mmCIF file of C-alpha atoms in Angstrom:
data_model
loop_
_atom_site.group_PDB
_atom_site.id
_atom_site.type_symbol
_atom_site.label_atom_id
_atom_site.label_comp_id
_atom_site.label_asym_id
_atom_site.label_seq_id
_atom_site.Cartn_x
_atom_site.Cartn_y
_atom_site.Cartn_z
ATOM 1 C CA MET X 838 10.475 -8.713 24.462
ATOM 2 C CA SER X 839 9.843 -6.331 26.856
ATOM 3 C CA SER X 840 7.061 -3.585 26.290
ATOM 4 C CA LEU X 841 9.480 -0.840 26.072
ATOM 5 C CA ASN X 842 11.574 -2.879 23.487
ATOM 6 C CA SER X 843 8.358 -3.729 21.640
ATOM 7 C CA LYS X 844 7.505 -0.150 21.180
ATOM 8 C CA ALA X 845 10.972 0.935 20.276
ATOM 9 C CA ARG X 846 10.888 -1.670 17.651
ATOM 10 C CA MET X 847 7.255 -0.414 16.374
ATOM 11 C CA GLU X 848 8.395 3.115 16.420
ATOM 12 C CA LYS X 849 10.790 2.511 13.502
ATOM 13 C CA TRP X 850 7.832 1.293 11.442
ATOM 14 C CA ARG X 851 6.781 4.569 10.530
ATOM 15 C CA VAL X 852 8.440 6.851 7.784
ATOM 16 C CA GLN X 853 7.600 10.035 5.981
ATOM 17 C CA SER X 854 8.213 9.535 2.273
ATOM 18 C CA PRO X 855 10.217 12.008 0.679
ATOM 19 C CA GLU X 856 8.561 14.779 -1.837
ATOM 20 C CA GLU X 857 11.918 15.736 -3.805
ATOM 21 C CA PRO X 858 12.020 14.721 -7.129
ATOM 22 C CA GLY X 859 13.449 11.523 -8.250
ATOM 23 C CA PHE X 860 13.203 7.976 -7.447
ATOM 24 C CA HIS X 861 13.240 7.023 -3.695
ATOM 25 C CA THR X 862 13.448 3.691 -1.861
ATOM 26 C CA VAL X 863 11.323 4.172 1.140
ATOM 27 C CA ILE X 864 10.627 0.618 2.647
ATOM 28 C CA SER X 865 13.159 -2.356 1.701
ATOM 29 C CA PRO X 866 14.753 -5.338 3.637
ATOM 30 C CA GLU X 867 17.994 -3.308 3.651
ATOM 31 C CA LYS X 868 16.296 -0.379 5.645
ATOM 32 C CA SER X 869 13.277 -1.708 7.218
ATOM 33 C CA GLU X 870 11.921 -4.685 9.003
ATOM 34 C CA CYS X 871 10.065 -5.949 6.223
ATOM 35 C CA ARG X 872 11.642 -8.808 4.566
ATOM 36 C CA VAL X 873 9.789 -9.243 1.184
ATOM 37 C CA ALA X 874 8.061 -5.874 0.695
ATOM 38 C CA ARG X 875 9.467 -3.008 -0.981
ATOM 39 C CA ILE X 876 7.931 0.431 -1.375
ATOM 40 C CA TYR X 877 9.188 3.361 -3.801
ATOM 41 C CA ARG X 878 8.218 6.782 -4.457
ATOM 42 C CA LEU X 879 8.645 8.216 -7.709
ATOM 43 C CA ASN X 880 8.268 12.257 -7.957
ATOM 44 C CA LEU X 881 8.436 13.397 -11.546
ATOM 45 C CA PRO X 882 7.916 17.323 -12.286
ATOM 46 C CA ARG X 883 6.226 18.147 -15.437
ATOM 47 C CA GLY X 884 8.396 17.287 -18.576
ATOM 48 C CA GLU X 885 10.560 14.970 -16.712
ATOM 49 C CA ARG X 886 11.190 11.245 -17.887
ATOM 50 C CA PHE X 887 12.430 8.263 -15.840
ATOM 51 C CA LEU X 888 13.184 4.638 -16.916
ATOM 52 C CA LEU X 889 11.626 2.149 -14.351
ATOM 53 C CA GLU X 890 13.715 -1.126 -14.316
ATOM 54 C CA THR X 891 12.440 -4.004 -12.380
ATOM 55 C CA GLY X 892 15.649 -6.022 -12.182
ATOM 56 C CA ASP X 893 14.792 -9.329 -10.368
ATOM 57 C CA LEU X 894 11.576 -7.910 -8.756
ATOM 58 C CA GLU X 895 7.918 -7.621 -9.747
ATOM 59 C CA MET X 896 6.636 -4.101 -9.450
ATOM 60 C CA HIS X 897 3.156 -2.622 -9.280
ATOM 61 C CA ALA X 898 3.173 1.178 -9.714
ATOM 62 C CA VAL X 899 0.155 3.268 -8.668
ATOM 63 C CA LEU X 900 -0.154 6.937 -10.154
ATOM 64 C CA MET X 901 -1.280 8.836 -7.071
ATOM 65 C CA ASN X 902 -1.502 12.287 -8.674
ATOM 66 C CA GLY X 903 -0.942 13.948 -11.954
ATOM 67 C CA ARG X 904 -0.987 12.569 -15.634
ATOM 68 C CA VAL X 905 1.833 10.818 -17.329
ATOM 69 C CA GLN X 906 2.399 9.086 -20.886
ATOM 70 C CA LEU X 907 4.090 5.497 -20.713
ATOM 71 C CA GLY X 908 6.361 4.334 -23.474
ATOM 72 C CA GLY X 909 9.145 1.974 -24.335
ATOM 73 C CA ASN X 910 7.158 -1.097 -23.702
ATOM 74 C CA SER X 911 4.781 -2.413 -26.282
ATOM 75 C CA ALA X 912 2.364 -3.524 -23.828
ATOM 76 C CA LEU X 913 2.221 -0.084 -21.904
ATOM 77 C CA ASP X 914 2.049 2.509 -24.831
ATOM 78 C CA MET X 915 -0.732 4.691 -23.077
ATOM 79 C CA SER X 916 -1.242 7.794 -20.855
ATOM 80 C CA MET X 917 -2.111 7.466 -17.193
ATOM 81 C CA ASP X 918 -4.625 9.330 -15.029
ATOM 82 C CA ARG X 919 -5.047 9.430 -11.345
ATOM 83 C CA PHE X 920 -5.051 5.997 -9.687
ATOM 84 C CA ASP X 921 -4.264 4.084 -12.893
ATOM 85 C CA SER X 922 -1.770 1.523 -12.397
ATOM 86 C CA PHE X 923 0.396 -1.048 -14.232
ATOM 87 C CA TYR X 924 2.297 -4.250 -13.187
ATOM 88 C CA LEU X 925 5.972 -5.328 -14.480
ATOM 89 C CA PRO X 926 7.635 -8.841 -14.115
ATOM 90 C CA ALA X 927 10.988 -9.002 -13.343
ATOM 91 C CA ARG X 928 13.706 -7.756 -15.864
ATOM 92 C CA ALA X 929 11.229 -5.601 -17.528
ATOM 93 C CA SER X 930 11.096 -1.502 -18.122
ATOM 94 C CA VAL X 931 8.856 1.506 -19.112
ATOM 95 C CA GLU X 932 9.774 4.939 -19.696
ATOM 96 C CA ILE X 933 7.383 7.327 -17.853
ATOM 97 C CA THR X 934 6.992 11.019 -19.136
ATOM 98 C CA SER X 935 5.515 13.472 -16.760
ATOM 99 C CA LEU X 936 2.730 15.457 -18.460
ATOM 100 C CA GLU X 937 2.205 17.587 -15.201
ATOM 101 C CA ASP X 938 3.718 17.249 -11.784
ATOM 102 C CA SER X 939 2.967 13.786 -10.816
ATOM 103 C CA PHE X 940 4.151 10.904 -8.241
ATOM 104 C CA PHE X 941 3.840 7.548 -7.948
ATOM 105 C CA TYR X 942 3.716 4.747 -5.110
ATOM 106 C CA ILE X 943 5.347 1.513 -6.444
ATOM 107 C CA ALA X 944 5.356 -1.655 -4.730
ATOM 108 C CA GLY X 945 8.169 -4.397 -5.185
ATOM 109 C CA ALA X 946 8.704 -7.845 -4.372
ATOM 110 C CA PRO X 947 10.410 -10.939 -5.532
ATOM 111 C CA TYR X 948 9.426 -12.233 -8.824
ATOM 112 C CA GLU X 949 8.798 -16.169 -8.970
ATOM 113 C CA ASN X 950 8.003 -16.359 -12.803
ATOM 114 C CA ILE X 951 4.439 -15.673 -12.209
ATOM 115 C CA GLY X 952 2.735 -12.324 -13.751
ATOM 116 C CA GLU X 953 2.999 -10.626 -16.975
ATOM 117 C CA VAL X 954 2.826 -6.894 -17.945
ATOM 118 C CA SER X 955 -0.535 -5.514 -17.230
ATOM 119 C CA PHE X 956 -2.546 -2.275 -16.841
ATOM 120 C CA ARG X 957 -5.753 -1.125 -14.940
ATOM 121 C CA LYS X 958 -7.682 1.721 -15.612
ATOM 122 C CA TYR X 959 -9.094 3.326 -12.303
ATOM 123 C CA ASP X 960 -12.820 3.287 -12.490
ATOM 124 C CA PRO X 961 -14.680 4.370 -9.626
ATOM 125 C CA THR X 962 -18.229 3.212 -11.101
ATOM 126 C CA LEU X 963 -17.394 -0.423 -11.111
ATOM 127 C CA PRO X 964 -19.811 -2.391 -9.586
ATOM 128 C CA ILE X 965 -19.079 -4.131 -6.115
ATOM 129 C CA GLY X 966 -17.347 -7.320 -7.011
ATOM 130 C CA ASP X 967 -13.854 -8.452 -7.286
ATOM 131 C CA VAL X 968 -12.099 -5.418 -7.808
ATOM 132 C CA HIS X 969 -14.294 -2.947 -5.996
ATOM 133 C CA GLN X 970 -15.673 -3.745 -2.474
ATOM 134 C CA ILE X 971 -16.955 -2.483 0.894
ATOM 135 C CA HIS X 972 -15.489 -3.947 3.819
ATOM 136 C CA GLY X 973 -16.673 -3.406 7.451
ATOM 137 C CA GLU X 974 -19.926 -2.001 8.961
ATOM 138 C CA GLY X 975 -20.785 1.255 10.721
ATOM 139 C CA VAL X 976 -17.569 3.115 12.062
ATOM 140 C CA GLY X 977 -15.542 0.603 10.781
ATOM 141 C CA ARG X 978 -16.945 0.826 6.982
ATOM 142 C CA ARG X 979 -14.418 1.540 4.265
ATOM 143 C CA GLU X 980 -14.123 1.448 0.491
ATOM 144 C CA VAL X 981 -11.550 -0.884 -1.238
ATOM 145 C CA MET X 982 -10.467 -0.812 -5.004
ATOM 146 C CA PHE X 983 -7.997 -3.165 -5.858
ATOM 147 C CA THR X 984 -5.171 -2.193 -8.326
ATOM 148 C CA LEU X 985 -3.628 -5.628 -8.164
ATOM 149 C CA ALA X 986 -6.229 -8.075 -7.482
ATOM 150 C CA PRO X 987 -5.741 -11.644 -6.097
ATOM 151 C CA LYS X 988 -6.969 -13.016 -9.491
ATOM 152 C CA THR X 989 -4.509 -11.143 -11.488
ATOM 153 C CA PRO X 990 -1.331 -13.234 -11.993
ATOM 154 C CA ALA X 991 1.613 -12.189 -9.943
ATOM 155 C CA SER X 992 4.248 -13.842 -7.897
ATOM 156 C CA ARG X 993 3.928 -12.138 -4.202
ATOM 157 C CA LEU X 994 1.903 -8.833 -4.423
ATOM 158 C CA ILE X 995 -1.619 -7.824 -3.879
ATOM 159 C CA CYS X 996 -2.391 -4.351 -3.889
ATOM 160 C CA GLY X 997 -5.362 -1.638 -3.608
ATOM 161 C CA LEU X 998 -6.632 1.525 -2.464
ATOM 162 C CA THR X 999 -8.585 1.918 0.673
ATOM 163 C CA TRP X 1000 -10.747 5.222 1.854
ATOM 164 C CA GLY X 1001 -12.381 5.151 5.236
ATOM 165 C CA GLY X 1002 -15.222 7.380 6.549
ATOM 166 C CA ASN X 1003 -15.204 10.736 8.098
ATOM 167 C CA GLY X 1004 -13.136 10.334 11.411
ATOM 168 C CA ALA X 1005 -13.818 6.783 11.197
ATOM 169 C CA TRP X 1006 -11.746 3.427 11.737
ATOM 170 C CA THR X 1007 -10.454 1.182 8.803
ATOM 171 C CA SER X 1008 -8.734 -2.166 8.902
ATOM 172 C CA TRP X 1009 -11.287 -2.855 11.884
ATOM 173 C CA PRO X 1010 -11.629 -5.389 13.718
ATOM 174 C CA PRO X 1011 -7.612 -5.194 14.019
ATOM 175 C CA HIS X 1012 -6.354 -8.149 12.089
ATOM 176 C CA GLN X 1013 -2.753 -9.746 11.363
ATOM 177 C CA HIS X 1014 -1.424 -12.007 8.893
ATOM 178 C CA GLU X 1015 2.217 -12.310 9.933
ATOM 179 C CA LYS X 1016 2.787 -15.881 8.914
ATOM 180 C CA ASP X 1017 1.828 -15.553 5.214
ATOM 181 C CA LEU X 1018 2.284 -11.790 4.455
ATOM 182 C CA GLU X 1019 3.852 -8.310 4.942
ATOM 183 C CA GLU X 1020 2.291 -5.053 4.383
ATOM 184 C CA VAL X 1021 2.766 -1.609 3.910
ATOM 185 C CA TYR X 1022 0.151 1.243 4.050
ATOM 186 C CA CYS X 1023 1.140 4.625 2.066
ATOM 187 C CA TYR X 1024 -1.224 7.526 2.970
ATOM 188 C CA PHE X 1025 -2.278 10.303 0.767
ATOM 189 C CA ASP X 1026 -5.069 12.984 0.301
ATOM 190 C CA MET X 1027 -4.580 13.865 4.067
ATOM 191 C CA PRO X 1028 -2.781 17.255 3.797
ATOM 192 C CA ALA X 1029 -1.780 18.562 7.410
ATOM 193 C CA PRO X 1030 -3.553 19.867 9.447
ATOM 194 C CA LYS X 1031 -5.649 16.698 8.515
ATOM 195 C CA PHE X 1032 -4.249 13.643 10.276
ATOM 196 C CA GLY X 1033 -5.056 10.076 11.399
ATOM 197 C CA PHE X 1034 -3.674 7.266 13.628
ATOM 198 C CA HIS X 1035 -2.029 4.144 12.483
ATOM 199 C CA LEU X 1036 -1.920 1.596 15.322
ATOM 200 C CA SER X 1037 0.708 -1.084 15.611
ATOM 201 C CA TYR X 1038 0.566 -3.696 18.156
ATOM 202 C CA LEU X 1039 1.978 -7.338 18.533
ATOM 203 C CA GLU X 1040 -0.259 -9.289 20.898
ATOM 204 C CA THR X 1041 -3.992 -10.464 21.110
ATOM 205 C CA GLY X 1042 -5.550 -7.551 23.246
ATOM 206 C CA GLY X 1043 -2.486 -5.806 23.419
ATOM 207 C CA THR X 1044 -3.755 -2.335 22.854
ATOM 208 C CA MET X 1045 -2.149 -0.931 25.989
ATOM 209 C CA ASP X 1046 1.259 -1.468 24.457
ATOM 210 C CA CYS X 1047 0.390 -0.223 21.099
ATOM 211 C CA VAL X 1048 2.246 2.587 19.090
ATOM 212 C CA ALA X 1049 -0.002 5.168 17.677
ATOM 213 C CA HIS X 1050 1.683 6.380 14.457
ATOM 214 C CA PRO X 1051 0.509 9.836 13.385
ATOM 215 C CA VAL X 1052 -0.277 9.713 9.658
ATOM 216 C CA HIS X 1053 -1.038 12.234 6.812
ATOM 217 C CA SER X 1054 -0.157 12.569 3.124
ATOM 218 C CA GLY X 1055 3.034 10.885 2.407
ATOM 219 C CA THR X 1056 3.549 8.697 5.482
ATOM 220 C CA MET X 1057 4.248 5.131 5.145
ATOM 221 C CA VAL X 1058 4.148 2.412 7.812
ATOM 222 C CA GLU X 1059 5.022 -1.293 7.478
ATOM 223 C CA ALA X 1060 3.298 -4.040 9.239
ATOM 224 C CA PRO X 1061 5.934 -7.076 8.987
ATOM 225 C CA CYS X 1062 3.779 -8.630 11.846
ATOM 226 C CA GLY X 1063 1.031 -7.819 14.463
ATOM 227 C CA TYR X 1064 -2.344 -5.962 14.368
ATOM 228 C CA HIS X 1065 -2.698 -2.933 12.346
ATOM 229 C CA PRO X 1066 -6.067 -0.839 12.459
ATOM 230 C CA THR X 1067 -6.170 2.945 11.885
ATOM 231 C CA VAL X 1068 -8.514 5.807 12.604
ATOM 232 C CA ALA X 1069 -8.842 9.383 11.241
ATOM 233 C CA SER X 1070 -9.489 12.472 12.911
ATOM 234 C CA PRO X 1071 -12.607 14.272 12.675
ATOM 235 C CA GLY X 1072 -13.041 15.996 9.215
ATOM 236 C CA THR X 1073 -10.512 13.589 7.715
ATOM 237 C CA ARG X 1074 -10.995 10.676 5.713
ATOM 238 C CA ASN X 1075 -8.047 7.901 6.090
ATOM 239 C CA ALA X 1076 -6.862 7.221 2.689
ATOM 240 C CA TYR X 1077 -4.039 4.996 1.653
ATOM 241 C CA PHE X 1078 -2.417 2.499 -1.115
ATOM 242 C CA TRP X 1079 -1.577 -0.931 0.677
ATOM 243 C CA ALA X 1080 0.621 -3.286 -0.583
ATOM 244 C CA LEU X 1081 0.601 -6.951 0.593
ATOM 245 C CA ALA X 1082 3.687 -9.227 -0.140
ATOM 246 C CA SER X 1083 3.566 -12.625 0.612
ATOM 247 C CA PHE X 1084 6.358 -15.224 1.509
ATOM 248 C CA SER X 1085 5.795 -17.519 -1.320
ATOM 249 C CA PRO X 1086 3.561 -17.694 -4.168
ATOM 250 C CA GLU X 1087 1.407 -20.184 -2.369
ATOM 251 C CA GLN X 1088 0.561 -17.621 0.302
ATOM 252 C CA ARG X 1089 -0.421 -14.811 -2.032
ATOM 253 C CA ARG X 1090 -4.082 -14.903 -0.970
ATOM 254 C CA TYR X 1091 -6.352 -12.178 0.580
ATOM 255 C CA ASP X 1092 -8.254 -14.471 2.775
ATOM 256 C CA LEU X 1093 -5.635 -15.000 5.279
ATOM 257 C CA ALA X 1094 -6.092 -12.192 7.675
ATOM 258 C CA VAL X 1095 -6.447 -13.323 11.428
ATOM 259 C CA ILE X 1096 -8.780 -11.077 13.370
ATOM 260 C CA ASP X 1097 -7.909 -10.272 17.057
ATOM 261 C CA PRO X 1098 -10.376 -12.335 18.973
ATOM 262 C CA GLU X 1099 -10.596 -9.487 21.650
ATOM 263 C CA TYR X 1100 -12.245 -7.359 19.000
ATOM 264 C CA ALA X 1101 -14.029 -9.979 16.904
ATOM 265 C CA GLY X 1102 -17.638 -8.633 15.884
ATOM 266 C CA SER X 1103 -17.091 -5.230 17.587
ATOM 267 C CA ASN X 1104 -17.936 -3.189 14.674
#
């Protein structure tokens, strides 16, 4: 594939998610290059209700802002605060009532009869371990909080939140996992004029042919293949919800990233 064709392909990987009230399909096989990963955005004004039904998918929802009450599911009869999350298997549902203006990022993927209803309370005081982690060093150091951890049963999805440093890189050194998993980055807490860049490139050392996607709150960038480091502008911390979706349950692992050898050890 020529450089121009590759760039035209990668330029389609960025989308700005809707802020209008309602349930929006943002990334899906019908409208995106990802084959298994889906991302939805649910915007609920205060007092509104929404019945989330999974159909044949597993879904993992993270409350990005606001406060809601869950109901209609005996395992999820509780309130949610910012960054709390839940997981639903296929053929499940939950009613969401917004107690204040709220929005969710919701990941979806094919369900393979692995995974049960679960809820995770966001706790930034968790010690470093299986859920709360620090990745990278120096200008590539970032904080990671799993919302759907690898050890939590699920069919395809692994999800979490990442915060980079001021003007710093995340997902560095660049990595890819195209044989096993797709990924989508969903940015938040970066209101304009704050911004960052999400870089996409396909080949080892191929940064001369990369596409630099400008990102801010609400931007989503898919990574169906290739490398995908990010960098923030000065005064900005890149913050994003990320969703990994594996091509099979056996490939649902967090240790399959392949570092670009051109930049290995370059922290």
